[in-house]
PDB file of C-alpha atoms in Angstrom:
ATOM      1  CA  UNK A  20      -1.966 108.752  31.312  1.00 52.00           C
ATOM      2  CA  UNK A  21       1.297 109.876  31.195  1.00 53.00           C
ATOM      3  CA  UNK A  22       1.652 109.366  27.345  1.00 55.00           C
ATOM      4  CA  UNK A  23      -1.638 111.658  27.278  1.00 53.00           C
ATOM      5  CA  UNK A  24      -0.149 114.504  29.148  1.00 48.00           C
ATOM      6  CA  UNK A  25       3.323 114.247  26.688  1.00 52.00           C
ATOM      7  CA  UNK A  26       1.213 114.309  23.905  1.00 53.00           C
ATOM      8  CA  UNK A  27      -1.320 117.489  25.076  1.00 50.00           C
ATOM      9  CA  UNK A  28       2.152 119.071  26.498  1.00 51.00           C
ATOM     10  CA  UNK A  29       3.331 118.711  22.705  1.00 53.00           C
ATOM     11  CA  UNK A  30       0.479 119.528  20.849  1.00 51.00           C
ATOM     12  CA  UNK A  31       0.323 123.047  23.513  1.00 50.00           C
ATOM     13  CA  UNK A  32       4.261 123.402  22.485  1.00 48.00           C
ATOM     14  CA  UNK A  33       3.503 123.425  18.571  1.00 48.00           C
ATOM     15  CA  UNK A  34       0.155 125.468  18.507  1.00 51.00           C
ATOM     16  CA  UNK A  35       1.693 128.140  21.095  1.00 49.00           C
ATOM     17  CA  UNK A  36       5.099 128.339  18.282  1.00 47.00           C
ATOM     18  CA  UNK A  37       2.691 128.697  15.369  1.00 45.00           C
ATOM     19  CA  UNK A  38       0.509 131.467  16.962  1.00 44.00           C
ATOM     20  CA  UNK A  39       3.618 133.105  18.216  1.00 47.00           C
ATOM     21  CA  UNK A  40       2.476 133.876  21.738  1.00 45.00           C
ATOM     22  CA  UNK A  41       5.067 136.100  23.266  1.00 51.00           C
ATOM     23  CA  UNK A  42       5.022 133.666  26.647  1.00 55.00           C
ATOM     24  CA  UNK A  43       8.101 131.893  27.303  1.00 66.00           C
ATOM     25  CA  UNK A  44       7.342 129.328  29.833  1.00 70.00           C
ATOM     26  CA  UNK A  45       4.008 127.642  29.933  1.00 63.00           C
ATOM     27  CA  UNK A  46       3.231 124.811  32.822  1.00 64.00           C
ATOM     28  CA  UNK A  47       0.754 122.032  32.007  1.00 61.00           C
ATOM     29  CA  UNK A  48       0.285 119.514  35.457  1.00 61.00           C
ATOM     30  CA  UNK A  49       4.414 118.950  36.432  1.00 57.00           C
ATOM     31  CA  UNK A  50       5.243 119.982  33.138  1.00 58.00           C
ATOM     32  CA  UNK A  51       7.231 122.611  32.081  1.00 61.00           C
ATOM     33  CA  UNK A  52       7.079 124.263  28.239  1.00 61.00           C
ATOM     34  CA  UNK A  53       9.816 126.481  27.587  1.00 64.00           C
ATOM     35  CA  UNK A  54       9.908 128.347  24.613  1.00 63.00           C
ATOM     36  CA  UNK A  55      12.807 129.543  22.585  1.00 65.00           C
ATOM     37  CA  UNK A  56      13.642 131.429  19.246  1.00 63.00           C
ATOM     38  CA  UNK A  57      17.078 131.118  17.793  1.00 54.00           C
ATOM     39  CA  UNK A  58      18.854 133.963  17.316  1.00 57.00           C
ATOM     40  CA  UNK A  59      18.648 135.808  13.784  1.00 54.00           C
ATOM     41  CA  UNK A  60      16.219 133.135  12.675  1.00 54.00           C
ATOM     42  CA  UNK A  61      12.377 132.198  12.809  1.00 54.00           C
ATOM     43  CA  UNK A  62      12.901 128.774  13.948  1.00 59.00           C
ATOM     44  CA  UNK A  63      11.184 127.767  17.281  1.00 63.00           C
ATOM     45  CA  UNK A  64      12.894 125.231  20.132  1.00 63.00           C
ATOM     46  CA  UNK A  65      10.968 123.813  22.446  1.00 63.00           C
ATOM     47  CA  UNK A  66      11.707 122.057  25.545  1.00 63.00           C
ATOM     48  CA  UNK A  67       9.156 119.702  27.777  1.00 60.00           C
ATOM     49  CA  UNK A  68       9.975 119.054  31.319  1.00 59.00           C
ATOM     50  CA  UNK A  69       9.255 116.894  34.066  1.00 60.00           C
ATOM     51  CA  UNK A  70      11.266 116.321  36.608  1.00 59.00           C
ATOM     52  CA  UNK A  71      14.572 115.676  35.274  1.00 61.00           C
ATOM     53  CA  UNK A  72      13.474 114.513  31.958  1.00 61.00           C
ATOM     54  CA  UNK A  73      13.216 116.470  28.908  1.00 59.00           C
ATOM     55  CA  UNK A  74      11.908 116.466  25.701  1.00 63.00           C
ATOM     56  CA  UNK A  75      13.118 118.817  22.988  1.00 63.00           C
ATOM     57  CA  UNK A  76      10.769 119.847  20.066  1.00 63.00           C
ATOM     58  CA  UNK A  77      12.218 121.975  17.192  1.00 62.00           C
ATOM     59  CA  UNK A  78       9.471 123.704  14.060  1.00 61.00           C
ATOM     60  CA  UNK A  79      11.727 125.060  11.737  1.00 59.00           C
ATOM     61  CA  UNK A  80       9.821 128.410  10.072  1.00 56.00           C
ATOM     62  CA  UNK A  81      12.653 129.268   8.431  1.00 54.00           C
ATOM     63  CA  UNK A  82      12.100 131.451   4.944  1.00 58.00           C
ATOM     64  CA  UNK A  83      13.195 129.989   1.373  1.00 61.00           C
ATOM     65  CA  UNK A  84      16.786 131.234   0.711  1.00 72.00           C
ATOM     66  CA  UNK A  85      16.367 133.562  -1.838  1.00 80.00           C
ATOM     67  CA  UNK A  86      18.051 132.532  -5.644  1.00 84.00           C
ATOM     68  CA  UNK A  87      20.802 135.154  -6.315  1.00 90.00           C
ATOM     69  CA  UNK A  88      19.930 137.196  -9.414  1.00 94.00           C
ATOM     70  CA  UNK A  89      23.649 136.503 -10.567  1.00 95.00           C
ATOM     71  CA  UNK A  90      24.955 133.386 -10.554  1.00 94.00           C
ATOM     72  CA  UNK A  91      28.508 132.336 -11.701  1.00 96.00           C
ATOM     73  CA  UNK A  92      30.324 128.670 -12.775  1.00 95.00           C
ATOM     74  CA  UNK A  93      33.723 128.284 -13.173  1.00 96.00           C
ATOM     75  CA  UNK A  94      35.497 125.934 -15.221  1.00 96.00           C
ATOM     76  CA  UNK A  95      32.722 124.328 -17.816  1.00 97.00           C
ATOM     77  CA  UNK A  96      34.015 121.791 -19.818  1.00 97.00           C
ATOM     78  CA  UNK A  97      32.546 120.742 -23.068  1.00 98.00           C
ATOM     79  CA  UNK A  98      33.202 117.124 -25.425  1.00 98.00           C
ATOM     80  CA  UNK A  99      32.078 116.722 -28.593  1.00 98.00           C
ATOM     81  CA  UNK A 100      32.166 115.697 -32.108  1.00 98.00           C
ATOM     82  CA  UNK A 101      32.966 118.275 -34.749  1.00 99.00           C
ATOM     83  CA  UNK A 102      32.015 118.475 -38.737  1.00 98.00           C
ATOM     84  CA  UNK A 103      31.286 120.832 -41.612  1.00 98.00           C
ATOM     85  CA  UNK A 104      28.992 121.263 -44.275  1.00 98.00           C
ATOM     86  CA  UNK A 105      30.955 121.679 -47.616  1.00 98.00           C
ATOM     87  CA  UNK A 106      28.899 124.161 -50.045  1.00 97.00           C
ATOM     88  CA  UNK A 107      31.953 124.578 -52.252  1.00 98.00           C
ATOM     89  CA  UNK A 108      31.732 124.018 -56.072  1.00 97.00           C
ATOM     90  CA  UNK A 109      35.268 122.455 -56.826  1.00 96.00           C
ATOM     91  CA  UNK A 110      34.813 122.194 -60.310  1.00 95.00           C
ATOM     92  CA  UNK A 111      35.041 126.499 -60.339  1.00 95.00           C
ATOM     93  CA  UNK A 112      36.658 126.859 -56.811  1.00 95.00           C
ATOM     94  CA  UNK A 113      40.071 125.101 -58.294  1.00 95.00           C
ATOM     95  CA  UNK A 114      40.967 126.429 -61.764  1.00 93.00           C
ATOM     96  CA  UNK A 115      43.321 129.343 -61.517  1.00 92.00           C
ATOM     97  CA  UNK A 116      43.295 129.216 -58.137  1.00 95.00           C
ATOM     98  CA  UNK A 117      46.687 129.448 -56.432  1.00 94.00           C
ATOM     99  CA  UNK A 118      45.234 128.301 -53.486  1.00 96.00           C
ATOM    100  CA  UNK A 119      45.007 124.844 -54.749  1.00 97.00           C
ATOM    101  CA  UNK A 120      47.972 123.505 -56.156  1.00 95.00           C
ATOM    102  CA  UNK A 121      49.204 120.450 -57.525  1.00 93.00           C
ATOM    103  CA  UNK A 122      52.293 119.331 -56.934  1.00 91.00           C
ATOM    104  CA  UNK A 123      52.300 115.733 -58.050  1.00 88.00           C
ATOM    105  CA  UNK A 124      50.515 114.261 -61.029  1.00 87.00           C
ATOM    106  CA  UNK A 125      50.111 110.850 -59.755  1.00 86.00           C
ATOM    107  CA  UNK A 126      48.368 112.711 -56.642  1.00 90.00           C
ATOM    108  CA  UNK A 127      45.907 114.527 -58.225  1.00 92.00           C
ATOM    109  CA  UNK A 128      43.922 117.730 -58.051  1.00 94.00           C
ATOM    110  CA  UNK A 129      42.188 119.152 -55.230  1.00 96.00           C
ATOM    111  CA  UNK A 130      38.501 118.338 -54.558  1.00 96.00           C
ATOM    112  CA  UNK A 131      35.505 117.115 -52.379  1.00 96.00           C
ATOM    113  CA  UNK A 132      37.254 113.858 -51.346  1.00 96.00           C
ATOM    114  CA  UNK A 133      40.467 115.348 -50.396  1.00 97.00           C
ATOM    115  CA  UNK A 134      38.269 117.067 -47.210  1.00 98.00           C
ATOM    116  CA  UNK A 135      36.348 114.194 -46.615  1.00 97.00           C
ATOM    117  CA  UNK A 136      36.366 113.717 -42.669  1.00 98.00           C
ATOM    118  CA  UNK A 137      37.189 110.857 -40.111  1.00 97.00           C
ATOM    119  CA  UNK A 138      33.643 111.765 -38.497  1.00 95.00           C
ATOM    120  CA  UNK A 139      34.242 109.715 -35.408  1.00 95.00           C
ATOM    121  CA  UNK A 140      37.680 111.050 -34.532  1.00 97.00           C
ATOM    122  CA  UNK A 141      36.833 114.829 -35.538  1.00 98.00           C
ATOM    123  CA  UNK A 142      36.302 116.435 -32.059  1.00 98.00           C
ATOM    124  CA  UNK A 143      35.395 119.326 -30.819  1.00 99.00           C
ATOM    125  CA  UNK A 144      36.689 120.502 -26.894  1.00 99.00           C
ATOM    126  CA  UNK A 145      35.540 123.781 -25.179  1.00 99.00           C
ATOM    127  CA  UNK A 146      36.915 125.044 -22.261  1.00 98.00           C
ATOM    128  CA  UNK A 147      34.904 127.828 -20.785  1.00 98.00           C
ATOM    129  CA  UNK A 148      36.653 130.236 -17.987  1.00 98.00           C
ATOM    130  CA  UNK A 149      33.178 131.115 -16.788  1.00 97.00           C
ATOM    131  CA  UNK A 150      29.724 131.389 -17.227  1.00 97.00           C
ATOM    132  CA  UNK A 151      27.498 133.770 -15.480  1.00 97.00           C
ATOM    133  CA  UNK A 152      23.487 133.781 -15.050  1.00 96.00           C
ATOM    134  CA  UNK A 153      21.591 136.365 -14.846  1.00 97.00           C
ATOM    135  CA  UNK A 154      18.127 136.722 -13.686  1.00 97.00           C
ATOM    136  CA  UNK A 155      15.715 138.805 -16.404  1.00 97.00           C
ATOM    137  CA  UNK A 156      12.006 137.231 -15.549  1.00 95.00           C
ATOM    138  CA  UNK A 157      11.003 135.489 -12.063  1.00 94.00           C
ATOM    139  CA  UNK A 158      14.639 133.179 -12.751  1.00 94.00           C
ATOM    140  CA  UNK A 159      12.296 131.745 -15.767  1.00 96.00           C
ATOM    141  CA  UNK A 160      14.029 133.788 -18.180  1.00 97.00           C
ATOM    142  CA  UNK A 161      17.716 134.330 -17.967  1.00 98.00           C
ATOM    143  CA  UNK A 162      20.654 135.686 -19.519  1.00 98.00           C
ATOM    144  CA  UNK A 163      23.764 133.733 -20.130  1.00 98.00           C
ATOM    145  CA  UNK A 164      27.379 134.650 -21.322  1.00 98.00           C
ATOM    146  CA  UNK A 165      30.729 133.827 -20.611  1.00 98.00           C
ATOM    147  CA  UNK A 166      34.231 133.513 -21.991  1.00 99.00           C
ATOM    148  CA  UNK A 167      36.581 130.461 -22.901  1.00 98.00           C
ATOM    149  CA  UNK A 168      38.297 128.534 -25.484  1.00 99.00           C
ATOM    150  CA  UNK A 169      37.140 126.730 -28.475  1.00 99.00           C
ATOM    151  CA  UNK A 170      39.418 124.070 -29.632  1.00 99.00           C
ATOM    152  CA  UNK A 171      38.255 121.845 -33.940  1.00 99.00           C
ATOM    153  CA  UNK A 172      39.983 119.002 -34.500  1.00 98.00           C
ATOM    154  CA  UNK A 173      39.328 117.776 -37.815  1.00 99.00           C
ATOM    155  CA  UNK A 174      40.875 114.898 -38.747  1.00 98.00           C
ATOM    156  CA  UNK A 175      41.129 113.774 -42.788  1.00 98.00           C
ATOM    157  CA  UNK A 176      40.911 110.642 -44.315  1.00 97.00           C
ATOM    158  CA  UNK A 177      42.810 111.858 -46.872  1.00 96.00           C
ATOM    159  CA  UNK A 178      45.879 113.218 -47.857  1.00 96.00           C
ATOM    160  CA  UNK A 179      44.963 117.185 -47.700  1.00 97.00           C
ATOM    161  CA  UNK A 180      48.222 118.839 -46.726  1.00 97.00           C
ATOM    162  CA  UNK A 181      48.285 122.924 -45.859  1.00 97.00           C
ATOM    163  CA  UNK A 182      51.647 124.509 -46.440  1.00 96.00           C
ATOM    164  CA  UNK A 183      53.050 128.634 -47.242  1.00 94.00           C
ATOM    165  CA  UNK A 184      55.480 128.728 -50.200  1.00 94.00           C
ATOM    166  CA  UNK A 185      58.572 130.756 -49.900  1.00 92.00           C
ATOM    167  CA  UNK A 186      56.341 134.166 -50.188  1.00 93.00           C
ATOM    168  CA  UNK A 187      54.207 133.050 -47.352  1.00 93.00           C
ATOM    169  CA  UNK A 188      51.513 132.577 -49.007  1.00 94.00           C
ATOM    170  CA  UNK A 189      49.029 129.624 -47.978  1.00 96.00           C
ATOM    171  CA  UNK A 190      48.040 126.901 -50.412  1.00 97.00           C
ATOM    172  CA  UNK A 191      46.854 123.137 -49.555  1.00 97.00           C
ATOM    173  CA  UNK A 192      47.462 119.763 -52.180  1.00 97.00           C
ATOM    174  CA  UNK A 193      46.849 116.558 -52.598  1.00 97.00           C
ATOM    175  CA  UNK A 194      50.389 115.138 -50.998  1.00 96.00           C
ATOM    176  CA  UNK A 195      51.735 111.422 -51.742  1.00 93.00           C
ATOM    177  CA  UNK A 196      52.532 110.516 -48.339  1.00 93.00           C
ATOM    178  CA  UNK A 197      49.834 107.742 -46.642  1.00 91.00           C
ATOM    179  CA  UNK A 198      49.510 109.397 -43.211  1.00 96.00           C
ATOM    180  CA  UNK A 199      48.170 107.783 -40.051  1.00 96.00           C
ATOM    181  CA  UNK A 200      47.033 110.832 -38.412  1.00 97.00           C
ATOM    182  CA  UNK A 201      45.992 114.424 -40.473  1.00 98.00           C
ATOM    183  CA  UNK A 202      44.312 116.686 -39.010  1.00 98.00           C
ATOM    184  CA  UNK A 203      43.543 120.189 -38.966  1.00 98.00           C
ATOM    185  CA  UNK A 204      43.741 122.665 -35.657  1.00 98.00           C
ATOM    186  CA  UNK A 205      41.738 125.346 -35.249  1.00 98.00           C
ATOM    187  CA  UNK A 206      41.255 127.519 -31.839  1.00 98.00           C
ATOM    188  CA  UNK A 207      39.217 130.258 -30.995  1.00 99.00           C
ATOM    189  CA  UNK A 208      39.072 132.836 -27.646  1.00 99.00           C
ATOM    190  CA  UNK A 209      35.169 132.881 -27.702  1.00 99.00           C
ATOM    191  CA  UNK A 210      32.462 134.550 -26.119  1.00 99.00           C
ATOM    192  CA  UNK A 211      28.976 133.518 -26.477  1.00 99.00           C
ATOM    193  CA  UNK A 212      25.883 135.075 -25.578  1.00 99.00           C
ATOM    194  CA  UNK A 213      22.230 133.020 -24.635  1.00 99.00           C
ATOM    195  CA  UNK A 214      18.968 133.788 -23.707  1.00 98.00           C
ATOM    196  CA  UNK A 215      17.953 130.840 -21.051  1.00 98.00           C
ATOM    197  CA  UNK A 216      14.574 129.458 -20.198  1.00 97.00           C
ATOM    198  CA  UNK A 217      14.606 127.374 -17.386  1.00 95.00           C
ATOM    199  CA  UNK A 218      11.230 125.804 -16.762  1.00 94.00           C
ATOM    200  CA  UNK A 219      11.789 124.771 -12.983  1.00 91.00           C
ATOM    201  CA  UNK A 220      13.678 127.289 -11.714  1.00 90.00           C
ATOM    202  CA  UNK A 221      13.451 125.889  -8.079  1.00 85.00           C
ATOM    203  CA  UNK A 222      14.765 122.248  -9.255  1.00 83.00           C
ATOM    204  CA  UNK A 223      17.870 120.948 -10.543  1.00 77.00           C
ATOM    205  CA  UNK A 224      16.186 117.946 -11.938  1.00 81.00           C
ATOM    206  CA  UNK A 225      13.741 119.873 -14.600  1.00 87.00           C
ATOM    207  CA  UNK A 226      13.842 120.844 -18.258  1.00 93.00           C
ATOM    208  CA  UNK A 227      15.861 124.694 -19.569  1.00 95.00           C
ATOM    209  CA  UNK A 228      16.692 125.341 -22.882  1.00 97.00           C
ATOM    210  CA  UNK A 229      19.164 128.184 -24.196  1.00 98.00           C
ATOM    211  CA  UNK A 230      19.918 129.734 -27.657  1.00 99.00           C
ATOM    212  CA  UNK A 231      21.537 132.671 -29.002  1.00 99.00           C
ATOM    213  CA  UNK A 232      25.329 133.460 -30.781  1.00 99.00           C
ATOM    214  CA  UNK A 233      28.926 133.580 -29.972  1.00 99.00           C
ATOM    215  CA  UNK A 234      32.168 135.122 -31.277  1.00 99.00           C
ATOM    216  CA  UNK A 235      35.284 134.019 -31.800  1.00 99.00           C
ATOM    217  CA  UNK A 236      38.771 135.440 -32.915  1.00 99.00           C
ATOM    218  CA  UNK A 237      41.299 132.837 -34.138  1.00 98.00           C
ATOM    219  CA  UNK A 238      44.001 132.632 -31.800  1.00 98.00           C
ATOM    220  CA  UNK A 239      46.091 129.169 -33.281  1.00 97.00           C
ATOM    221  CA  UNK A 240      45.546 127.181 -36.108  1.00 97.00           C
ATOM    222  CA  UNK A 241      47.741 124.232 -37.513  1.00 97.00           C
ATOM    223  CA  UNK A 242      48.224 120.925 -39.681  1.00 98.00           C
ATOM    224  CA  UNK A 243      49.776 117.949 -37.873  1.00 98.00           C
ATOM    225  CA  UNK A 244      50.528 115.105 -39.457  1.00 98.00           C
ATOM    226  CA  UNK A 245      51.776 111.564 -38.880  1.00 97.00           C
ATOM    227  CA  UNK A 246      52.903 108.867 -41.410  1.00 96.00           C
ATOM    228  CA  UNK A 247      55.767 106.015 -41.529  1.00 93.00           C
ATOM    229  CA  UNK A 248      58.106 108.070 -44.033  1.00 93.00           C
ATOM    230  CA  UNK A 249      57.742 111.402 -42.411  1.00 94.00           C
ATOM    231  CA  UNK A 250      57.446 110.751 -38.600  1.00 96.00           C
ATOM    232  CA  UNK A 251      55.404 113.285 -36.766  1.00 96.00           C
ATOM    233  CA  UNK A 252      55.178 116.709 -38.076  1.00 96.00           C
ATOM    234  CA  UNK A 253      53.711 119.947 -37.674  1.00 96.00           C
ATOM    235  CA  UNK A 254      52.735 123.309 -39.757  1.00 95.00           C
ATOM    236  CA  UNK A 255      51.801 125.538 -37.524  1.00 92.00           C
ATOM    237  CA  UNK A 256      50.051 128.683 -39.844  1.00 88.00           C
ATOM    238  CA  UNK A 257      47.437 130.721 -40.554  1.00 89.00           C
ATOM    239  CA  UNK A 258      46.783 128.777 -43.973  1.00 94.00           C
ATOM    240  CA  UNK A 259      44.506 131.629 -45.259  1.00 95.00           C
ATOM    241  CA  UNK A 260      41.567 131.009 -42.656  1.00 97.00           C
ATOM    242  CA  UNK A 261      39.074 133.562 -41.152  1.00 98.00           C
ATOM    243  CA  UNK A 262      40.175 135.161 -38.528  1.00 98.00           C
ATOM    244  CA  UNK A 263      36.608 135.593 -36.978  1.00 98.00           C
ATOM    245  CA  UNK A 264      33.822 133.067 -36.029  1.00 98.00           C
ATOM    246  CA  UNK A 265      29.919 134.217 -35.531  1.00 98.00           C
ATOM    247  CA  UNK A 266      28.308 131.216 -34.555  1.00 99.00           C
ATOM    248  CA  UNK A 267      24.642 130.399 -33.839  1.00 99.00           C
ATOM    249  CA  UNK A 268      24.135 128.318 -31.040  1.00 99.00           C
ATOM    250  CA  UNK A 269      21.974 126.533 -28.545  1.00 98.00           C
ATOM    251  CA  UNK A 270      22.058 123.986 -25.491  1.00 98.00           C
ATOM    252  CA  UNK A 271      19.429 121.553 -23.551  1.00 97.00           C
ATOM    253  CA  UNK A 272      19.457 120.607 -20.074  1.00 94.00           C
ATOM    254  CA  UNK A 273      17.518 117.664 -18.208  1.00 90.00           C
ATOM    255  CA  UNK A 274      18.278 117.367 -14.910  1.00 83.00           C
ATOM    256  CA  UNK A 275      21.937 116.670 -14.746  1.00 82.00           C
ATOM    257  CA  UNK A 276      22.679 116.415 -18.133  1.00 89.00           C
ATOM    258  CA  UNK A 277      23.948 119.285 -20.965  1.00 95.00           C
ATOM    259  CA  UNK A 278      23.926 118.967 -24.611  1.00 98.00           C
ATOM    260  CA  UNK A 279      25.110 121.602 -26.612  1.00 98.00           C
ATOM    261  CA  UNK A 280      25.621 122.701 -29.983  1.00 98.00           C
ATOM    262  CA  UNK A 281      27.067 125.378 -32.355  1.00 99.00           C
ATOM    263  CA  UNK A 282      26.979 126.265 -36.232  1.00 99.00           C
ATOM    264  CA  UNK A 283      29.005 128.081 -37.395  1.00 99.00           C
ATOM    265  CA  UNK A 284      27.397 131.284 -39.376  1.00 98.00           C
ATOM    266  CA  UNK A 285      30.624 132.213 -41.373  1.00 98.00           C
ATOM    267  CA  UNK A 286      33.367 130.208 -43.711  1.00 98.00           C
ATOM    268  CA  UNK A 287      36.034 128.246 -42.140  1.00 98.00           C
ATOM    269  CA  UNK A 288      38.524 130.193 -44.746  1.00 97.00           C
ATOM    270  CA  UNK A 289      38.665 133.413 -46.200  1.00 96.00           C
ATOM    271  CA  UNK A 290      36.579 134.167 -49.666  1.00 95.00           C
ATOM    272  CA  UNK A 291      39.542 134.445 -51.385  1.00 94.00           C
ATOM    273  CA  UNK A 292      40.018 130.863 -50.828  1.00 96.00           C
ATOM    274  CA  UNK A 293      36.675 130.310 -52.528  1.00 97.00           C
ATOM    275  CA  UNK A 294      35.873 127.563 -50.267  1.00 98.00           C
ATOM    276  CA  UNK A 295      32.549 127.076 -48.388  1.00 98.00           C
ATOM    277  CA  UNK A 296      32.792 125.220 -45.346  1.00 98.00           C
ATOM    278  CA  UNK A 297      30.513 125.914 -42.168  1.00 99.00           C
ATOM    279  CA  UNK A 298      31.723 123.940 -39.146  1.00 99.00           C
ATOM    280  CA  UNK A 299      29.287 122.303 -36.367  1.00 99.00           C
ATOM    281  CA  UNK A 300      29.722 120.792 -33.373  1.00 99.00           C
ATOM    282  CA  UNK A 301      27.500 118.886 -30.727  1.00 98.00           C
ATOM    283  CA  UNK A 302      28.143 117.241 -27.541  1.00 98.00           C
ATOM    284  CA  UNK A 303      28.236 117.012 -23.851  1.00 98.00           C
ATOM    285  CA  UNK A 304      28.326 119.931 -21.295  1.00 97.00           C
ATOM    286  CA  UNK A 305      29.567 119.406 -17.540  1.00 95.00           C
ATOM    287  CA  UNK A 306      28.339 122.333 -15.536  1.00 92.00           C
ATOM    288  CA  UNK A 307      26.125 123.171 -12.845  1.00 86.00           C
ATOM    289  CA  UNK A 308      23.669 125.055 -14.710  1.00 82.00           C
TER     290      UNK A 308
END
């Protein structure tokens, strides 16, 4: 019987919360219902008395926290695995061309193999000072932009050296050294630019998808290189290469996971070089959103 009345005493605690009655104490047999709300909130507290036993009952009514329109991460880190696509005709590129110069016979002449790539050391690393979000359509369609560093790494399996002759002016060749390590640095200060479409906006765990362009102006570049007969070296120039990067670009998210990826819309040199590379990376994002 007593289990009865605990139970009624309850069920009278809930329904009177739920309808909002205004009455603060309500007394069923030798039980006393006191009422509550916390301060500032829409939760309800209940407490059931008899004699000097109680029984507390809480019905949180609490409202969804609102998503921010603007939403900001810090610090977004980016691994991946860069490339090109080489469009350039070597057998017109070379002739007459000061660019590409040969310096030993036994070497050869510039062409397609001396830019062939290590693909699986050839790395791409983007550090990102911030991203920001920013609510255009019910948080299902977003805008996204930021600001950060892109950092190539392209790394030769050949002997590709990039060197400025006593007039400063750039030129790569075929060198006779055997090197270890040679690789090309390229970084940009970039800023990219996405619209976002985020498919569960009220989950973590669901599908969004992004795509739009960036921009980047060439901030370092340099050839280092490592062999037995030279030690470690490096050039650090501008070797002739554009200055500014328009990139298309694009990134996936499921649940916790981030790929990204970025083509690059313009040459990795200047015309006047008359070579056609596009870079492209892909990889792994670690960020929040």
């Amino acid at each position: 019987m007593k289990h009865a009345v605990i139970a009624l005493a309850a069920f009278l605690a809930v329904s009177t919360g739920f309808a909002q009655e205004k009455t603060d104490t309500v007394k069923v047999g030798n039980f006393v219902i006191i009422k509550k709300n916390a301060s500032g909130s829409d939760s309800k507290e209940t407490r059931i008395q008899n004699d000097d036993k109680f029984i507390n009952i809480k019905i949180n009514t609490d409202k969804k926290k609102k998503k921010k329109n603007l939403s900001t991460n810090w610090w977004i880190l980016d691994l991946g695995f860069a490339n090109y696509r080489d469009e350039t005709n070597y057998a017109t590129a070379v002739p007459g061309n000061a660019y590409f110069r040969q310096l030993n016979t036994a070497a050869g002449p510039v062409n397609s193999n001396s830019y062939r790539l290590n693909t699986g050391k050839s790395s791409n690393v983007n550090l990102w000072f911030f991203m920001q979000k920013l609510n255009v359509a019910n948080h299902v369609l977003n805008l996204k932009y930021g600001a950060g560093l892109e950092m190539y790494n392209f790394r030769y399996d050949s002997r590709i050296s990039y060197r400025k002759d006593i007039n400063n002016m750039p030129y790569v060749f075929n060198d006779t050294v055997a090197f270890q390590k040679n690789k090309l640095y390229a970084g940009y200060l970039t800023v990219p630019v996405m619209l976002n479409i985020d498919f569960t906006p009220n989950s973590r765990k669901g599908f969004n998808m992004s795509a739009g362009v960036s921009a980047g102006y060439l901030i370092a570049s340099r050839n280092k290189q490592e062999s037995g007969e030279r030690g470690k070296q490096k050039f650090k120039q501008n070797f002739d290469m554009e200055p500014w990067r328009l990139a298309a670009i694009a990134e996936l998210g499921l649940g916790p996971v981030r790929l990204y990826g970025s083509y690059s819309l313009n040459t990795l040199q200047k015309n006047n070089t008359r070579l056609e590379q596009y870079p492209y990376a892909v990889g792994v994002r670690f960020s929040n959103w």
